[in-house]
Amino acid sequence: MTPRQALRTGGLVVGLVLALGAALHLPVARGLLARLGDGVDCPVGQPASPAARESFRQAQLAPRLGEGSARMRFTPVGELAARADGGAQVLAWAQAHEATCTQAADTVACTFPAATELRELRAFVGPTGEVVALDLWRRVSTEDSYARFTERVHAVRVAVGPETSRTGDLGAFTQASRYARVAATFAYADYRAVVSLARVGGGRLGIRERYEWVPTGSRSPS
């Protein structure tokens, strides 16, 4: 067989495999695959289970954790990590602050009135109902941006322990550049928080807070 013939044959085989794969993803073929036995049906298009989503989240979080234990798993909404009703607690807290919220199986997403500093909140709920991560976004003015960022970092430091790293330069916010960002990170063995101040397009300033942790007694395989 010449190289050209081998290449042509290989291309034909690949084409047949791709065509077969496409055919097996048709609805009629999926039913046939399902009848062949458990685990045969292709996972593409199948919703991941809550446990699988949490395992993936922990796998993504693991490389960004540090050493030692945080004094507590602090969030601005309160101590949520050990509560099986954490999602309901976040929802109640947000609605008490006049937020409009939507709740799905594993998220609570809230928006706050435009007149308030806190604009958005998103909580991520684990398979047993506990909150495992929390995101908040605050709009701040140029005049008080440094003070509000410092206050948010101080609140985490007092509750959790010292920050483990800092990136960016607050001096950049006095310059004319369109974009500037400074962030304080608290990375412990079972808890991670990042508080960042950023200026984006249009000169808008915002503080983002991200809190995430590994539930007690739950770790994804290494």
PDB file of C-alpha atoms in Angstrom:
ATOM      1  CA  MET A   1       0.000   0.000   0.000  1.00  0.00           C
ATOM      2  CA  THR A   2       1.386   3.369  -1.007  1.00  0.00           C
ATOM      3  CA  PRO A   3       1.452   6.289   1.479  1.00  0.00           C
ATOM      4  CA  ARG A   4      -1.316   7.986  -0.484  1.00  0.00           C
ATOM      5  CA  GLN A   5      -3.477   4.841  -0.325  1.00  0.00           C
ATOM      6  CA  ALA A   6      -2.799   4.493   3.420  1.00  0.00           C
ATOM      7  CA  LEU A   7      -3.773   8.093   4.006  1.00  0.00           C
ATOM      8  CA  ARG A   8      -6.938   7.655   1.963  1.00  0.00           C
ATOM      9  CA  THR A   9      -7.837   4.460   3.854  1.00  0.00           C
ATOM     10  CA  GLY A  10      -7.175   6.097   7.216  1.00  0.00           C
ATOM     11  CA  GLY A  11      -9.351   9.046   6.288  1.00  0.00           C
ATOM     12  CA  LEU A  12     -12.153   6.693   5.261  1.00  0.00           C
ATOM     13  CA  VAL A  13     -11.957   4.856   8.602  1.00  0.00           C
ATOM     14  CA  VAL A  14     -12.013   8.091  10.575  1.00  0.00           C
ATOM     15  CA  GLY A  15     -14.965   9.312   8.525  1.00  0.00           C
ATOM     16  CA  LEU A  16     -16.896   6.098   9.171  1.00  0.00           C
ATOM     17  CA  VAL A  17     -16.193   6.318  12.921  1.00  0.00           C
ATOM     18  CA  LEU A  18     -17.375   9.923  13.048  1.00  0.00           C
ATOM     19  CA  ALA A  19     -20.492   9.086  11.041  1.00  0.00           C
ATOM     20  CA  LEU A  20     -21.279   6.152  13.333  1.00  0.00           C
ATOM     21  CA  GLY A  21     -20.783   8.328  16.406  1.00  0.00           C
ATOM     22  CA  ALA A  22     -23.120  10.960  15.015  1.00  0.00           C
ATOM     23  CA  ALA A  23     -25.744   8.356  14.154  1.00  0.00           C
ATOM     24  CA  LEU A  24     -25.615   6.877  17.654  1.00  0.00           C
ATOM     25  CA  HIS A  25     -26.426  10.289  19.121  1.00  0.00           C
ATOM     26  CA  LEU A  26     -29.761  10.433  17.273  1.00  0.00           C
ATOM     27  CA  PRO A  27     -32.795  10.037  19.587  1.00  0.00           C
ATOM     28  CA  VAL A  28     -33.757   6.663  18.109  1.00  0.00           C
ATOM     29  CA  ALA A  29     -30.237   5.318  18.637  1.00  0.00           C
ATOM     30  CA  ARG A  30     -30.026   6.603  22.213  1.00  0.00           C
ATOM     31  CA  GLY A  31     -32.998   4.445  23.084  1.00  0.00           C
ATOM     32  CA  LEU A  32     -31.208   1.409  21.645  1.00  0.00           C
ATOM     33  CA  LEU A  33     -28.056   2.212  23.611  1.00  0.00           C
ATOM     34  CA  ALA A  34     -30.054   2.581  26.790  1.00  0.00           C
ATOM     35  CA  ARG A  35     -31.513  -0.925  26.336  1.00  0.00           C
ATOM     36  CA  LEU A  36     -28.050  -2.452  25.957  1.00  0.00           C
ATOM     37  CA  GLY A  37     -27.294  -2.029  29.650  1.00  0.00           C
ATOM     38  CA  ASP A  38     -26.353   0.441  32.354  1.00  0.00           C
ATOM     39  CA  GLY A  39     -23.467   2.741  31.536  1.00  0.00           C
ATOM     40  CA  VAL A  40     -23.663   2.245  27.766  1.00  0.00           C
ATOM     41  CA  ASP A  41     -25.587   5.402  26.912  1.00  0.00           C
ATOM     42  CA  CYS A  42     -23.353   8.350  26.044  1.00  0.00           C
ATOM     43  CA  PRO A  43     -23.081  10.962  28.838  1.00  0.00           C
ATOM     44  CA  VAL A  44     -23.108  13.874  26.343  1.00  0.00           C
ATOM     45  CA  GLY A  45     -26.259  15.894  26.893  1.00  0.00           C
ATOM     46  CA  GLN A  46     -27.019  14.188  30.193  1.00  0.00           C
ATOM     47  CA  PRO A  47     -27.331  16.541  33.208  1.00  0.00           C
ATOM     48  CA  ALA A  48     -24.586  16.089  35.791  1.00  0.00           C
ATOM     49  CA  SER A  49     -25.715  15.007  39.238  1.00  0.00           C
ATOM     50  CA  PRO A  50     -25.334  17.418  42.185  1.00  0.00           C
ATOM     51  CA  ALA A  51     -22.615  15.157  43.612  1.00  0.00           C
ATOM     52  CA  ALA A  52     -20.714  15.210  40.305  1.00  0.00           C
ATOM     53  CA  ARG A  53     -20.923  18.995  40.090  1.00  0.00           C
ATOM     54  CA  GLU A  54     -19.632  19.344  43.654  1.00  0.00           C
ATOM     55  CA  SER A  55     -16.783  16.909  42.978  1.00  0.00           C
ATOM     56  CA  PHE A  56     -15.784  18.977  39.947  1.00  0.00           C
ATOM     57  CA  ARG A  57     -15.957  22.211  41.967  1.00  0.00           C
ATOM     58  CA  GLN A  58     -13.693  20.773  44.654  1.00  0.00           C
ATOM     59  CA  ALA A  59     -11.229  19.541  42.037  1.00  0.00           C
ATOM     60  CA  GLN A  60     -11.037  23.063  40.599  1.00  0.00           C
ATOM     61  CA  LEU A  61     -10.669  24.588  44.068  1.00  0.00           C
ATOM     62  CA  ALA A  62      -7.977  22.222  45.392  1.00  0.00           C
ATOM     63  CA  PRO A  63      -4.950  23.722  43.544  1.00  0.00           C
ATOM     64  CA  ARG A  64      -5.882  27.194  44.821  1.00  0.00           C
ATOM     65  CA  LEU A  65      -6.035  26.245  48.498  1.00  0.00           C
ATOM     66  CA  GLY A  66      -3.174  26.873  50.925  1.00  0.00           C
ATOM     67  CA  GLU A  67      -2.036  25.463  54.263  1.00  0.00           C
ATOM     68  CA  GLY A  68      -3.346  25.652  57.803  1.00  0.00           C
ATOM     69  CA  SER A  69      -6.917  26.087  58.947  1.00  0.00           C
ATOM     70  CA  ALA A  70      -8.959  29.246  58.809  1.00  0.00           C
ATOM     71  CA  ARG A  71     -10.316  30.363  62.183  1.00  0.00           C
ATOM     72  CA  MET A  72     -13.793  30.237  60.682  1.00  0.00           C
ATOM     73  CA  ARG A  73     -15.409  29.985  57.263  1.00  0.00           C
ATOM     74  CA  PHE A  74     -16.406  33.609  57.149  1.00  0.00           C
ATOM     75  CA  THR A  75     -18.882  35.198  54.728  1.00  0.00           C
ATOM     76  CA  PRO A  76     -20.663  38.576  54.972  1.00  0.00           C
ATOM     77  CA  VAL A  77     -23.961  36.682  55.108  1.00  0.00           C
ATOM     78  CA  GLY A  78     -22.974  34.793  58.268  1.00  0.00           C
ATOM     79  CA  GLU A  79     -21.658  31.350  59.112  1.00  0.00           C
ATOM     80  CA  LEU A  80     -23.129  29.185  56.350  1.00  0.00           C
ATOM     81  CA  ALA A  81     -20.677  26.328  55.896  1.00  0.00           C
ATOM     82  CA  ALA A  82     -22.161  23.892  58.406  1.00  0.00           C
ATOM     83  CA  ARG A  83     -25.824  24.634  57.740  1.00  0.00           C
ATOM     84  CA  ALA A  84     -27.876  22.117  55.798  1.00  0.00           C
ATOM     85  CA  ASP A  85     -30.350  24.932  55.062  1.00  0.00           C
ATOM     86  CA  GLY A  86     -27.682  27.366  53.856  1.00  0.00           C
ATOM     87  CA  GLY A  87     -29.472  28.149  50.615  1.00  0.00           C
ATOM     88  CA  ALA A  88     -32.630  29.119  52.481  1.00  0.00           C
ATOM     89  CA  GLN A  89     -30.561  31.236  54.878  1.00  0.00           C
ATOM     90  CA  VAL A  90     -28.983  33.169  52.001  1.00  0.00           C
ATOM     91  CA  LEU A  91     -32.373  33.666  50.377  1.00  0.00           C
ATOM     92  CA  ALA A  92     -33.891  34.994  53.606  1.00  0.00           C
ATOM     93  CA  TRP A  93     -30.926  37.318  54.225  1.00  0.00           C
ATOM     94  CA  ALA A  94     -31.039  38.739  50.703  1.00  0.00           C
ATOM     95  CA  GLN A  95     -34.792  39.271  50.708  1.00  0.00           C
ATOM     96  CA  ALA A  96     -34.506  41.061  54.055  1.00  0.00           C
ATOM     97  CA  HIS A  97     -32.186  43.463  52.215  1.00  0.00           C
ATOM     98  CA  GLU A  98     -34.833  44.061  49.503  1.00  0.00           C
ATOM     99  CA  ALA A  99     -33.180  41.832  46.916  1.00  0.00           C
ATOM    100  CA  THR A 100     -34.960  40.103  44.061  1.00  0.00           C
ATOM    101  CA  CYS A 101     -33.853  36.472  43.931  1.00  0.00           C
ATOM    102  CA  THR A 102     -34.212  33.376  41.808  1.00  0.00           C
ATOM    103  CA  GLN A 103     -33.497  29.921  43.170  1.00  0.00           C
ATOM    104  CA  ALA A 104     -32.431  26.856  41.201  1.00  0.00           C
ATOM    105  CA  ALA A 105     -31.354  23.403  42.331  1.00  0.00           C
ATOM    106  CA  ASP A 106     -27.840  24.485  43.281  1.00  0.00           C
ATOM    107  CA  THR A 107     -27.766  28.292  43.066  1.00  0.00           C
ATOM    108  CA  VAL A 108     -29.404  31.314  44.618  1.00  0.00           C
ATOM    109  CA  ALA A 109     -28.955  34.457  42.489  1.00  0.00           C
ATOM    110  CA  CYS A 110     -29.994  37.875  43.804  1.00  0.00           C
ATOM    111  CA  THR A 111     -29.928  41.459  42.575  1.00  0.00           C
ATOM    112  CA  PHE A 112     -30.248  44.417  44.922  1.00  0.00           C
ATOM    113  CA  PRO A 113     -31.772  47.882  44.444  1.00  0.00           C
ATOM    114  CA  ALA A 114     -29.618  50.286  42.429  1.00  0.00           C
ATOM    115  CA  ALA A 115     -29.378  52.677  45.366  1.00  0.00           C
ATOM    116  CA  THR A 116     -27.523  50.126  47.500  1.00  0.00           C
ATOM    117  CA  GLU A 117     -23.803  49.374  47.463  1.00  0.00           C
ATOM    118  CA  LEU A 118     -24.311  45.610  47.196  1.00  0.00           C
ATOM    119  CA  ARG A 119     -25.586  44.909  43.684  1.00  0.00           C
ATOM    120  CA  GLU A 120     -25.372  41.153  43.122  1.00  0.00           C
ATOM    121  CA  LEU A 121     -25.083  37.977  45.165  1.00  0.00           C
ATOM    122  CA  ARG A 122     -24.797  34.402  44.014  1.00  0.00           C
ATOM    123  CA  ALA A 123     -24.667  31.422  46.357  1.00  0.00           C
ATOM    124  CA  PHE A 124     -23.725  27.908  45.263  1.00  0.00           C
ATOM    125  CA  VAL A 125     -25.391  25.068  47.142  1.00  0.00           C
ATOM    126  CA  GLY A 126     -23.888  21.600  47.596  1.00  0.00           C
ATOM    127  CA  PRO A 127     -25.713  18.277  47.223  1.00  0.00           C
ATOM    128  CA  THR A 128     -26.740  18.158  50.902  1.00  0.00           C
ATOM    129  CA  GLY A 129     -28.139  21.691  50.930  1.00  0.00           C
ATOM    130  CA  GLU A 130     -25.169  23.499  52.440  1.00  0.00           C
ATOM    131  CA  VAL A 131     -23.727  26.599  50.790  1.00  0.00           C
ATOM    132  CA  VAL A 132     -20.243  25.865  49.411  1.00  0.00           C
ATOM    133  CA  ALA A 133     -19.397  29.176  47.713  1.00  0.00           C
ATOM    134  CA  LEU A 134     -20.585  32.755  47.726  1.00  0.00           C
ATOM    135  CA  ASP A 135     -19.981  35.596  45.241  1.00  0.00           C
ATOM    136  CA  LEU A 136     -20.802  39.248  45.927  1.00  0.00           C
ATOM    137  CA  TRP A 137     -20.402  42.353  43.770  1.00  0.00           C
ATOM    138  CA  ARG A 138     -20.483  45.882  45.189  1.00  0.00           C
ATOM    139  CA  ARG A 139     -20.470  49.182  43.303  1.00  0.00           C
ATOM    140  CA  VAL A 140     -18.373  51.858  45.003  1.00  0.00           C
ATOM    141  CA  SER A 141     -17.535  55.473  44.240  1.00  0.00           C
ATOM    142  CA  THR A 142     -14.071  56.763  43.447  1.00  0.00           C
ATOM    143  CA  GLU A 143     -13.982  58.738  46.684  1.00  0.00           C
ATOM    144  CA  ASP A 144     -14.553  55.818  49.050  1.00  0.00           C
ATOM    145  CA  SER A 145     -13.247  52.881  46.978  1.00  0.00           C
ATOM    146  CA  TYR A 146      -9.978  52.533  48.918  1.00  0.00           C
ATOM    147  CA  ALA A 147     -11.708  52.774  52.299  1.00  0.00           C
ATOM    148  CA  ARG A 148     -14.406  50.236  51.384  1.00  0.00           C
ATOM    149  CA  PHE A 149     -11.858  47.785  49.974  1.00  0.00           C
ATOM    150  CA  THR A 150      -9.746  48.103  53.128  1.00  0.00           C
ATOM    151  CA  GLU A 151     -12.816  47.528  55.310  1.00  0.00           C
ATOM    152  CA  ARG A 152     -13.809  44.385  53.436  1.00  0.00           C
ATOM    153  CA  VAL A 153     -10.282  42.959  53.652  1.00  0.00           C
ATOM    154  CA  HIS A 154     -10.090  43.816  57.356  1.00  0.00           C
ATOM    155  CA  ALA A 155     -13.380  42.008  58.048  1.00  0.00           C
ATOM    156  CA  VAL A 156     -12.039  38.797  56.514  1.00  0.00           C
ATOM    157  CA  ARG A 157      -8.656  39.153  58.231  1.00  0.00           C
ATOM    158  CA  VAL A 158     -10.220  39.524  61.679  1.00  0.00           C
ATOM    159  CA  ALA A 159     -12.522  36.528  61.198  1.00  0.00           C
ATOM    160  CA  VAL A 160     -10.236  34.178  59.288  1.00  0.00           C
ATOM    161  CA  GLY A 161      -6.570  35.056  59.745  1.00  0.00           C
ATOM    162  CA  PRO A 162      -3.890  36.913  57.791  1.00  0.00           C
ATOM    163  CA  GLU A 163      -4.090  37.232  54.037  1.00  0.00           C
ATOM    164  CA  THR A 164      -1.742  34.879  52.209  1.00  0.00           C
ATOM    165  CA  SER A 165      -1.063  37.026  49.146  1.00  0.00           C
ATOM    166  CA  ARG A 166      -1.840  40.368  47.550  1.00  0.00           C
ATOM    167  CA  THR A 167      -1.655  41.398  43.914  1.00  0.00           C
ATOM    168  CA  GLY A 168      -1.918  44.761  42.220  1.00  0.00           C
ATOM    169  CA  ASP A 169      -1.151  48.275  43.379  1.00  0.00           C
ATOM    170  CA  LEU A 170      -3.663  50.677  44.865  1.00  0.00           C
ATOM    171  CA  GLY A 171      -1.588  53.480  43.375  1.00  0.00           C
ATOM    172  CA  ALA A 172      -2.831  52.429  39.932  1.00  0.00           C
ATOM    173  CA  PHE A 173      -6.255  53.825  40.805  1.00  0.00           C
ATOM    174  CA  THR A 174      -4.812  57.343  40.904  1.00  0.00           C
ATOM    175  CA  GLN A 175      -3.559  57.010  37.342  1.00  0.00           C
ATOM    176  CA  ALA A 176      -5.448  57.555  34.123  1.00  0.00           C
ATOM    177  CA  SER A 177      -5.418  53.905  32.999  1.00  0.00           C
ATOM    178  CA  ARG A 178      -8.801  52.464  32.095  1.00  0.00           C
ATOM    179  CA  TYR A 179      -8.209  49.236  34.018  1.00  0.00           C
ATOM    180  CA  ALA A 180      -6.760  48.644  37.472  1.00  0.00           C
ATOM    181  CA  ARG A 181      -7.150  45.807  39.962  1.00  0.00           C
ATOM    182  CA  VAL A 182      -5.885  44.937  43.423  1.00  0.00           C
ATOM    183  CA  ALA A 183      -6.789  41.748  45.287  1.00  0.00           C
ATOM    184  CA  ALA A 184      -6.217  40.244  48.725  1.00  0.00           C
ATOM    185  CA  THR A 185      -6.304  36.438  48.912  1.00  0.00           C
ATOM    186  CA  PHE A 186      -6.856  34.279  51.981  1.00  0.00           C
ATOM    187  CA  ALA A 187      -5.953  30.710  50.968  1.00  0.00           C
ATOM    188  CA  TYR A 188      -6.160  28.065  53.669  1.00  0.00           C
ATOM    189  CA  ALA A 189      -6.386  24.276  53.562  1.00  0.00           C
ATOM    190  CA  ASP A 190     -10.189  24.207  53.628  1.00  0.00           C
ATOM    191  CA  TYR A 191     -11.219  27.788  52.847  1.00  0.00           C
ATOM    192  CA  ARG A 192     -10.420  30.468  50.287  1.00  0.00           C
ATOM    193  CA  ALA A 193     -11.531  34.075  50.041  1.00  0.00           C
ATOM    194  CA  VAL A 194     -10.560  36.743  47.518  1.00  0.00           C
ATOM    195  CA  VAL A 195     -11.509  40.391  47.948  1.00  0.00           C
ATOM    196  CA  SER A 196     -10.698  42.537  44.911  1.00  0.00           C
ATOM    197  CA  LEU A 197     -11.176  46.141  43.873  1.00  0.00           C
ATOM    198  CA  ALA A 198     -11.298  46.753  40.129  1.00  0.00           C
ATOM    199  CA  ARG A 199     -11.857  49.603  37.732  1.00  0.00           C
ATOM    200  CA  VAL A 200     -13.273  48.479  34.412  1.00  0.00           C
ATOM    201  CA  GLY A 201     -14.465  50.223  31.262  1.00  0.00           C
ATOM    202  CA  GLY A 202     -16.193  53.537  31.726  1.00  0.00           C
ATOM    203  CA  GLY A 203     -14.374  54.191  34.980  1.00  0.00           C
ATOM    204  CA  ARG A 204     -16.758  52.005  36.976  1.00  0.00           C
ATOM    205  CA  LEU A 205     -15.400  50.772  40.299  1.00  0.00           C
ATOM    206  CA  GLY A 206     -16.472  47.607  42.036  1.00  0.00           C
ATOM    207  CA  ILE A 207     -15.510  45.268  44.844  1.00  0.00           C
ATOM    208  CA  ARG A 208     -15.883  41.563  44.244  1.00  0.00           C
ATOM    209  CA  GLU A 209     -15.832  39.082  47.102  1.00  0.00           C
ATOM    210  CA  ARG A 210     -15.512  35.361  46.493  1.00  0.00           C
ATOM    211  CA  TYR A 211     -15.763  32.890  49.366  1.00  0.00           C
ATOM    212  CA  GLU A 212     -15.485  29.127  48.877  1.00  0.00           C
ATOM    213  CA  TRP A 213     -14.649  26.130  50.997  1.00  0.00           C
ATOM    214  CA  VAL A 214     -14.588  22.357  51.234  1.00  0.00           C
ATOM    215  CA  PRO A 215     -17.505  21.016  53.298  1.00  0.00           C
ATOM    216  CA  THR A 216     -16.479  19.256  56.509  1.00  0.00           C
ATOM    217  CA  GLY A 217     -15.767  15.589  55.897  1.00  0.00           C
ATOM    218  CA  SER A 218     -16.054  16.007  52.137  1.00  0.00           C
ATOM    219  CA  ARG A 219     -13.097  16.053  49.784  1.00  0.00           C
ATOM    220  CA  SER A 220     -12.921  15.066  46.152  1.00  0.00           C
ATOM    221  CA  PRO A 221     -10.404  12.313  45.400  1.00  0.00           C
ATOM    222  CA  SER A 222      -6.899  13.631  44.682  1.00  0.00           C
TER     223      SER A 222
END
